[in-house]
mmCIF file with all atom_site columns, C-alpha atoms in Angstrom:
data_model
loop_
_atom_site.group_PDB
_atom_site.id
_atom_site.type_symbol
_atom_site.label_atom_id
_atom_site.label_alt_id
_atom_site.label_comp_id
_atom_site.label_asym_id
_atom_site.label_entity_id
_atom_site.label_seq_id
_atom_site.pdbx_PDB_ins_code
_atom_site.Cartn_x
_atom_site.Cartn_y
_atom_site.Cartn_z
_atom_site.occupancy
_atom_site.B_iso_or_equiv
_atom_site.pdbx_formal_charge
_atom_site.auth_seq_id
_atom_site.auth_comp_id
_atom_site.auth_asym_id
_atom_site.auth_atom_id
_atom_site.pdbx_PDB_model_num
ATOM 1   C CA . MET G 1 1   ? 31.930 170.097 -49.716 1.00 93.00 ? 1   MET G CA 1
ATOM 2   C CA . ALA G 1 2   ? 29.907 173.199 -48.922 1.00 98.00 ? 2   ALA G CA 1
ATOM 3   C CA . TYR G 1 3   ? 28.684 174.492 -45.568 1.00 98.00 ? 3   TYR G CA 1
ATOM 4   C CA . TRP G 1 4   ? 25.270 175.906 -44.733 1.00 98.00 ? 4   TRP G CA 1
ATOM 5   C CA . LEU G 1 5   ? 23.131 177.268 -41.937 1.00 98.00 ? 5   LEU G CA 1
ATOM 6   C CA . MET G 1 6   ? 19.483 176.189 -41.878 1.00 98.00 ? 6   MET G CA 1
ATOM 7   C CA . LYS G 1 7   ? 16.922 177.791 -39.582 1.00 97.00 ? 7   LYS G CA 1
ATOM 8   C CA . SER G 1 8   ? 13.857 176.235 -38.013 1.00 97.00 ? 8   SER G CA 1
ATOM 9   C CA . GLU G 1 9   ? 11.654 177.127 -35.082 1.00 96.00 ? 9   GLU G CA 1
ATOM 10  C CA . PRO G 1 10  ? 12.279 174.567 -32.329 1.00 97.00 ? 10  PRO G CA 1
ATOM 11  C CA . ASP G 1 11  ? 8.598  174.272 -31.401 1.00 96.00 ? 11  ASP G CA 1
ATOM 12  C CA . VAL G 1 12  ? 7.718  173.542 -35.054 1.00 95.00 ? 12  VAL G CA 1
ATOM 13  C CA . TYR G 1 13  ? 10.679 171.304 -35.959 1.00 97.00 ? 13  TYR G CA 1
ATOM 14  C CA . GLY G 1 14  ? 13.808 171.408 -33.847 1.00 98.00 ? 14  GLY G CA 1
ATOM 15  C CA . ILE G 1 15  ? 17.010 169.441 -33.712 1.00 98.00 ? 15  ILE G CA 1
ATOM 16  C CA . ASP G 1 16  ? 15.481 167.005 -31.216 1.00 98.00 ? 16  ASP G CA 1
ATOM 17  C CA . HIS G 1 17  ? 12.797 166.187 -33.793 1.00 98.00 ? 17  HIS G CA 1
ATOM 18  C CA . LEU G 1 18  ? 15.471 165.449 -36.402 1.00 98.00 ? 18  LEU G CA 1
ATOM 19  C CA . ALA G 1 19  ? 17.496 163.336 -33.964 1.00 98.00 ? 19  ALA G CA 1
ATOM 20  C CA . ALA G 1 20  ? 14.377 161.253 -33.224 1.00 98.00 ? 20  ALA G CA 1
ATOM 21  C CA . GLU G 1 21  ? 13.609 160.502 -36.904 1.00 97.00 ? 21  GLU G CA 1
ATOM 22  C CA . PRO G 1 22  ? 14.290 156.976 -38.165 1.00 93.00 ? 22  PRO G CA 1
ATOM 23  C CA . ASP G 1 23  ? 17.995 156.971 -39.078 1.00 96.00 ? 23  ASP G CA 1
ATOM 24  C CA . GLY G 1 24  ? 17.990 160.668 -38.123 1.00 97.00 ? 24  GLY G CA 1
ATOM 25  C CA . VAL G 1 25  ? 16.892 161.581 -41.677 1.00 98.00 ? 25  VAL G CA 1
ATOM 26  C CA . GLU G 1 26  ? 14.078 163.890 -42.745 1.00 98.00 ? 26  GLU G CA 1
ATOM 27  C CA . HIS G 1 27  ? 13.217 166.156 -45.652 1.00 97.00 ? 27  HIS G CA 1
ATOM 28  C CA . TRP G 1 28  ? 13.656 169.917 -45.207 1.00 97.00 ? 28  TRP G CA 1
ATOM 29  C CA . ASP G 1 29  ? 10.378 171.152 -46.636 1.00 93.00 ? 29  ASP G CA 1
ATOM 30  C CA . GLY G 1 30  ? 8.349  174.345 -46.677 1.00 90.00 ? 30  GLY G CA 1
ATOM 31  C CA . ILE G 1 31  ? 10.908 176.572 -48.376 1.00 93.00 ? 31  ILE G CA 1
ATOM 32  C CA . ARG G 1 32  ? 8.940  179.292 -50.152 1.00 95.00 ? 32  ARG G CA 1
ATOM 33  C CA . ASN G 1 33  ? 11.718 181.673 -51.116 1.00 95.00 ? 33  ASN G CA 1
ATOM 34  C CA . TYR G 1 34  ? 13.203 181.671 -54.610 1.00 95.00 ? 34  TYR G CA 1
ATOM 35  C CA . GLN G 1 35  ? 16.750 182.396 -53.434 1.00 95.00 ? 35  GLN G CA 1
ATOM 36  C CA . VAL G 1 36  ? 16.701 179.398 -51.127 1.00 96.00 ? 36  VAL G CA 1
ATOM 37  C CA . ARG G 1 37  ? 15.021 177.237 -53.764 1.00 96.00 ? 37  ARG G CA 1
ATOM 38  C CA . ASN G 1 38  ? 17.873 178.136 -56.125 1.00 97.00 ? 38  ASN G CA 1
ATOM 39  C CA . LEU G 1 39  ? 20.466 177.255 -53.481 1.00 97.00 ? 39  LEU G CA 1
ATOM 40  C CA . PHE G 1 40  ? 18.825 173.852 -53.065 1.00 98.00 ? 40  PHE G CA 1
ATOM 41  C CA . ARG G 1 41  ? 18.664 173.324 -56.825 1.00 97.00 ? 41  ARG G CA 1
ATOM 42  C CA . ASP G 1 42  ? 22.068 174.669 -57.839 1.00 97.00 ? 42  ASP G CA 1
ATOM 43  C CA . GLN G 1 43  ? 24.417 174.307 -54.880 1.00 97.00 ? 43  GLN G CA 1
ATOM 44  C CA . PHE G 1 44  ? 23.272 171.780 -52.275 1.00 98.00 ? 44  PHE G CA 1
ATOM 45  C CA . GLN G 1 45  ? 25.001 168.413 -52.656 1.00 98.00 ? 45  GLN G CA 1
ATOM 46  C CA . PRO G 1 46  ? 24.974 165.190 -50.658 1.00 98.00 ? 46  PRO G CA 1
ATOM 47  C CA . GLY G 1 47  ? 27.826 165.341 -48.157 1.00 98.00 ? 47  GLY G CA 1
ATOM 48  C CA . ASP G 1 48  ? 27.471 169.076 -47.486 1.00 98.00 ? 48  ASP G CA 1
ATOM 49  C CA . LEU G 1 49  ? 27.250 169.987 -43.805 1.00 98.00 ? 49  LEU G CA 1
ATOM 50  C CA . ALA G 1 50  ? 24.833 172.423 -42.202 1.00 98.00 ? 50  ALA G CA 1
ATOM 51  C CA . PHE G 1 51  ? 24.412 174.057 -38.851 1.00 98.00 ? 51  PHE G CA 1
ATOM 52  C CA . PHE G 1 52  ? 20.942 173.578 -37.365 1.00 98.00 ? 52  PHE G CA 1
ATOM 53  C CA . TYR G 1 53  ? 19.827 176.992 -36.105 1.00 98.00 ? 53  TYR G CA 1
ATOM 54  C CA . HIS G 1 54  ? 16.873 177.480 -33.761 1.00 98.00 ? 54  HIS G CA 1
ATOM 55  C CA . SER G 1 55  ? 15.033 180.687 -34.693 1.00 97.00 ? 55  SER G CA 1
ATOM 56  C CA . ASN G 1 56  ? 12.094 182.598 -33.263 1.00 95.00 ? 56  ASN G CA 1
ATOM 57  C CA . THR G 1 57  ? 12.845 181.441 -29.743 1.00 96.00 ? 57  THR G CA 1
ATOM 58  C CA . LYS G 1 58  ? 13.958 183.140 -26.523 1.00 97.00 ? 58  LYS G CA 1
ATOM 59  C CA . VAL G 1 59  ? 17.653 182.574 -27.308 1.00 97.00 ? 59  VAL G CA 1
ATOM 60  C CA . PRO G 1 60  ? 18.104 181.915 -31.027 1.00 97.00 ? 60  PRO G CA 1
ATOM 61  C CA . GLY G 1 61  ? 21.293 180.245 -32.107 1.00 98.00 ? 61  GLY G CA 1
ATOM 62  C CA . ILE G 1 62  ? 23.183 177.284 -33.519 1.00 98.00 ? 62  ILE G CA 1
ATOM 63  C CA . VAL G 1 63  ? 22.322 174.038 -31.747 1.00 98.00 ? 63  VAL G CA 1
ATOM 64  C CA . GLY G 1 64  ? 23.708 171.270 -33.915 1.00 98.00 ? 64  GLY G CA 1
ATOM 65  C CA . VAL G 1 65  ? 25.133 169.840 -37.108 1.00 98.00 ? 65  VAL G CA 1
ATOM 66  C CA . MET G 1 66  ? 23.416 167.927 -39.894 1.00 98.00 ? 66  MET G CA 1
ATOM 67  C CA . GLU G 1 67  ? 24.493 166.484 -43.226 1.00 98.00 ? 67  GLU G CA 1
ATOM 68  C CA . VAL G 1 68  ? 22.762 166.933 -46.568 1.00 98.00 ? 68  VAL G CA 1
ATOM 69  C CA . VAL G 1 69  ? 21.997 163.412 -47.819 1.00 98.00 ? 69  VAL G CA 1
ATOM 70  C CA . SER G 1 70  ? 20.100 164.082 -51.058 1.00 98.00 ? 70  SER G CA 1
ATOM 71  C CA . GLY G 1 71  ? 20.049 166.413 -53.976 1.00 97.00 ? 71  GLY G CA 1
ATOM 72  C CA . ALA G 1 72  ? 17.071 168.726 -54.416 1.00 97.00 ? 72  ALA G CA 1
ATOM 73  C CA . TYR G 1 73  ? 13.745 167.220 -55.412 1.00 97.00 ? 73  TYR G CA 1
ATOM 74  C CA . PRO G 1 74  ? 10.143 168.505 -55.618 1.00 96.00 ? 74  PRO G CA 1
ATOM 75  C CA . ASP G 1 75  ? 8.576  169.551 -52.327 1.00 96.00 ? 75  ASP G CA 1
ATOM 76  C CA . HIS G 1 76  ? 5.414  167.444 -52.230 1.00 93.00 ? 76  HIS G CA 1
ATOM 77  C CA . THR G 1 77  ? 3.850  169.699 -49.578 1.00 94.00 ? 77  THR G CA 1
ATOM 78  C CA . ALA G 1 78  ? 3.343  172.329 -52.276 1.00 95.00 ? 78  ALA G CA 1
ATOM 79  C CA . PHE G 1 79  ? 0.860  170.068 -54.084 1.00 95.00 ? 79  PHE G CA 1
ATOM 80  C CA . ASP G 1 80  ? -1.329 169.031 -51.137 1.00 93.00 ? 80  ASP G CA 1
ATOM 81  C CA . PRO G 1 81  ? -4.150 171.444 -50.193 1.00 93.00 ? 81  PRO G CA 1
ATOM 82  C CA . ASP G 1 82  ? -4.167 169.989 -46.670 1.00 95.00 ? 82  ASP G CA 1
ATOM 83  C CA . GLU G 1 83  ? -0.518 170.902 -46.074 1.00 92.00 ? 83  GLU G CA 1
ATOM 84  C CA . LYS G 1 84  ? 0.607  174.088 -44.337 1.00 90.00 ? 84  LYS G CA 1
ATOM 85  C CA . TYR G 1 85  ? 2.925  174.947 -47.245 1.00 91.00 ? 85  TYR G CA 1
ATOM 86  C CA . TYR G 1 86  ? 0.440  174.261 -50.053 1.00 93.00 ? 86  TYR G CA 1
ATOM 87  C CA . ASP G 1 87  ? 0.975  176.427 -53.142 1.00 95.00 ? 87  ASP G CA 1
ATOM 88  C CA . PRO G 1 88  ? -1.860 176.228 -55.683 1.00 92.00 ? 88  PRO G CA 1
ATOM 89  C CA . LYS G 1 89  ? 0.425  177.693 -58.360 1.00 92.00 ? 89  LYS G CA 1
ATOM 90  C CA . SER G 1 90  ? 2.986  174.898 -58.032 1.00 92.00 ? 90  SER G CA 1
ATOM 91  C CA . ASP G 1 91  ? 2.580  172.220 -60.688 1.00 90.00 ? 91  ASP G CA 1
ATOM 92  C CA . PRO G 1 92  ? 3.881  168.646 -60.164 1.00 91.00 ? 92  PRO G CA 1
ATOM 93  C CA . ASP G 1 93  ? 4.973  168.615 -63.826 1.00 92.00 ? 93  ASP G CA 1
ATOM 94  C CA . ASN G 1 94  ? 6.971  171.812 -63.312 1.00 90.00 ? 94  ASN G CA 1
ATOM 95  C CA . PRO G 1 95  ? 7.500  172.114 -59.557 1.00 93.00 ? 95  PRO G CA 1
ATOM 96  C CA . ARG G 1 96  ? 8.140  175.560 -58.162 1.00 94.00 ? 96  ARG G CA 1
ATOM 97  C CA . TRP G 1 97  ? 9.466  174.427 -54.765 1.00 97.00 ? 97  TRP G CA 1
ATOM 98  C CA . LEU G 1 98  ? 12.205 171.978 -53.819 1.00 97.00 ? 98  LEU G CA 1
ATOM 99  C CA . MET G 1 99  ? 13.498 170.271 -50.713 1.00 97.00 ? 99  MET G CA 1
ATOM 100 C CA . VAL G 1 100 ? 16.514 168.234 -49.642 1.00 98.00 ? 100 VAL G CA 1
ATOM 101 C CA . ASP G 1 101 ? 16.960 165.450 -47.118 1.00 98.00 ? 101 ASP G CA 1
ATOM 102 C CA . VAL G 1 102 ? 19.159 166.034 -44.089 1.00 98.00 ? 102 VAL G CA 1
ATOM 103 C CA . ARG G 1 103 ? 20.616 163.654 -41.517 1.00 98.00 ? 103 ARG G CA 1
ATOM 104 C CA . TYR G 1 104 ? 21.228 164.437 -37.867 1.00 98.00 ? 104 TYR G CA 1
ATOM 105 C CA . VAL G 1 105 ? 24.945 164.401 -37.029 1.00 98.00 ? 105 VAL G CA 1
ATOM 106 C CA . ARG G 1 106 ? 25.089 165.789 -33.490 1.00 98.00 ? 106 ARG G CA 1
ATOM 107 C CA . HIS G 1 107 ? 23.998 168.415 -31.009 1.00 98.00 ? 107 HIS G CA 1
ATOM 108 C CA . LEU G 1 108 ? 26.604 171.053 -30.250 1.00 98.00 ? 108 LEU G CA 1
ATOM 109 C CA . ASP G 1 109 ? 28.057 170.863 -26.752 1.00 97.00 ? 109 ASP G CA 1
ATOM 110 C CA . ARG G 1 110 ? 26.369 174.207 -26.109 1.00 97.00 ? 110 ARG G CA 1
ATOM 111 C CA . LEU G 1 111 ? 24.107 176.638 -27.916 1.00 97.00 ? 111 LEU G CA 1
ATOM 112 C CA . ILE G 1 112 ? 26.015 179.360 -29.719 1.00 98.00 ? 112 ILE G CA 1
ATOM 113 C CA . SER G 1 113 ? 23.635 182.291 -29.545 1.00 97.00 ? 113 SER G CA 1
ATOM 114 C CA . LEU G 1 114 ? 22.936 184.840 -32.226 1.00 97.00 ? 114 LEU G CA 1
ATOM 115 C CA . ALA G 1 115 ? 24.180 187.513 -29.825 1.00 96.00 ? 115 ALA G CA 1
ATOM 116 C CA . GLU G 1 116 ? 27.499 185.670 -29.437 1.00 97.00 ? 116 GLU G CA 1
ATOM 117 C CA . LEU G 1 117 ? 27.812 185.255 -33.205 1.00 97.00 ? 117 LEU G CA 1
ATOM 118 C CA . LYS G 1 118 ? 27.094 188.960 -33.759 1.00 96.00 ? 118 LYS G CA 1
ATOM 119 C CA . ALA G 1 119 ? 29.650 189.985 -31.151 1.00 97.00 ? 119 ALA G CA 1
ATOM 120 C CA . ASP G 1 120 ? 32.492 188.032 -32.763 1.00 97.00 ? 120 ASP G CA 1
ATOM 121 C CA . PRO G 1 121 ? 34.497 190.220 -35.195 1.00 97.00 ? 121 PRO G CA 1
ATOM 122 C CA . ALA G 1 122 ? 35.681 187.120 -37.069 1.00 97.00 ? 122 ALA G CA 1
ATOM 123 C CA . LEU G 1 123 ? 32.062 186.537 -38.158 1.00 98.00 ? 123 LEU G CA 1
ATOM 124 C CA . ALA G 1 124 ? 31.264 190.097 -39.274 1.00 96.00 ? 124 ALA G CA 1
ATOM 125 C CA . ASP G 1 125 ? 30.904 188.932 -42.894 1.00 96.00 ? 125 ASP G CA 1
ATOM 126 C CA . MET G 1 126 ? 28.629 186.004 -42.055 1.00 97.00 ? 126 MET G CA 1
ATOM 127 C CA . ARG G 1 127 ? 25.248 186.502 -43.733 1.00 95.00 ? 127 ARG G CA 1
ATOM 128 C CA . LEU G 1 128 ? 23.377 185.528 -40.575 1.00 96.00 ? 128 LEU G CA 1
ATOM 129 C CA . VAL G 1 129 ? 24.676 188.529 -38.639 1.00 96.00 ? 129 VAL G CA 1
ATOM 130 C CA . GLN G 1 130 ? 24.254 191.085 -41.394 1.00 93.00 ? 130 GLN G CA 1
ATOM 131 C CA . ARG G 1 131 ? 21.429 193.564 -41.131 1.00 88.00 ? 131 ARG G CA 1
ATOM 132 C CA . GLY G 1 132 ? 18.257 192.704 -43.027 1.00 86.00 ? 132 GLY G CA 1
ATOM 133 C CA . ASN G 1 133 ? 19.132 189.093 -43.777 1.00 84.00 ? 133 ASN G CA 1
ATOM 134 C CA . ARG G 1 134 ? 15.974 187.045 -43.254 1.00 85.00 ? 134 ARG G CA 1
ATOM 135 C CA . LEU G 1 135 ? 16.751 183.948 -45.317 1.00 92.00 ? 135 LEU G CA 1
ATOM 136 C CA . SER G 1 136 ? 16.099 180.629 -43.593 1.00 96.00 ? 136 SER G CA 1
ATOM 137 C CA . VAL G 1 137 ? 18.974 178.919 -45.409 1.00 97.00 ? 137 VAL G CA 1
ATOM 138 C CA . MET G 1 138 ? 22.327 180.526 -46.174 1.00 97.00 ? 138 MET G CA 1
ATOM 139 C CA . PRO G 1 139 ? 25.877 179.597 -47.084 1.00 97.00 ? 139 PRO G CA 1
ATOM 140 C CA . VAL G 1 140 ? 28.648 179.518 -44.480 1.00 98.00 ? 140 VAL G CA 1
ATOM 141 C CA . THR G 1 141 ? 32.292 179.748 -45.498 1.00 98.00 ? 141 THR G CA 1
ATOM 142 C CA . GLU G 1 142 ? 34.721 177.050 -44.436 1.00 98.00 ? 142 GLU G CA 1
ATOM 143 C CA . ALA G 1 143 ? 36.554 179.608 -42.259 1.00 98.00 ? 143 ALA G CA 1
ATOM 144 C CA . GLN G 1 144 ? 33.286 180.606 -40.551 1.00 98.00 ? 144 GLN G CA 1
ATOM 145 C CA . TRP G 1 145 ? 32.380 176.929 -40.067 1.00 98.00 ? 145 TRP G CA 1
ATOM 146 C CA . GLN G 1 146 ? 35.708 176.140 -38.406 1.00 98.00 ? 146 GLN G CA 1
ATOM 147 C CA . HIS G 1 147 ? 35.557 179.285 -36.278 1.00 98.00 ? 147 HIS G CA 1
ATOM 148 C CA . ILE G 1 148 ? 32.081 178.425 -34.985 1.00 98.00 ? 148 ILE G CA 1
ATOM 149 C CA . LEU G 1 149 ? 33.209 174.899 -34.119 1.00 98.00 ? 149 LEU G CA 1
ATOM 150 C CA . GLU G 1 150 ? 36.071 176.460 -32.148 1.00 97.00 ? 150 GLU G CA 1
ATOM 151 C CA . MET G 1 151 ? 33.577 178.745 -30.377 1.00 97.00 ? 151 MET G CA 1
ATOM 152 C CA . GLU G 1 152 ? 31.712 175.632 -29.250 1.00 96.00 ? 152 GLU G CA 1
ATOM 153 C CA . LYS G 1 153 ? 34.751 174.625 -27.173 1.00 91.00 ? 153 LYS G CA 1
ATOM 154 C CA . GLN G 1 154 ? 34.885 177.964 -25.372 1.00 89.00 ? 154 GLN G CA 1
ATOM 155 C CA . ASP G 1 155 ? 32.739 179.119 -22.489 1.00 80.00 ? 155 ASP G CA 1
ATOM 156 C CA . ASP G 1 156 ? 29.721 181.180 -23.432 1.00 72.00 ? 156 ASP G CA 1
ATOM 157 C CA . PRO G 1 157 ? 30.856 184.791 -22.810 1.00 69.00 ? 157 PRO G CA 1
ATOM 158 C CA . SER G 1 158 ? 27.470 185.630 -21.277 1.00 65.00 ? 158 SER G CA 1
ATOM 159 C CA . ASN G 1 159 ? 28.322 183.233 -18.406 1.00 61.00 ? 159 ASN G CA 1
ATOM 160 C CA . ARG G 1 160 ? 31.478 185.128 -17.467 1.00 52.00 ? 160 ARG G CA 1
#
């Protein structure tokens, strides 16, 4: 099993949207970055777990957990001119962009903010907190995953 962090803007598609989907399952579409496309294609597997991260919001951070429930397959939004993520250069016979399906597992007991993640020395190597990392999907090590789940049980240091 692998671990991931996947970012989305909560006003566009947040964890509450995923939780409200039938069976809590939805496709993760709109990826238009080759590195992320390659992660989907080469590394994502059903059964992998991912943190749901709310980005571009007042307090960005990890808000929940989801499970990858499909392998990568063509992102149909790339072929539809009426879709936000339409790509006229993507060909259904040789698709450029991929997506995976994810299933809602749970909300975290509390938001773990980006500031809290950055302040934790145990997470200094996490790609999310490294300067210049703008990817919307990134790997998380098992040690980082477990550490973040332990952080969930602790009080938010900004409330002290």
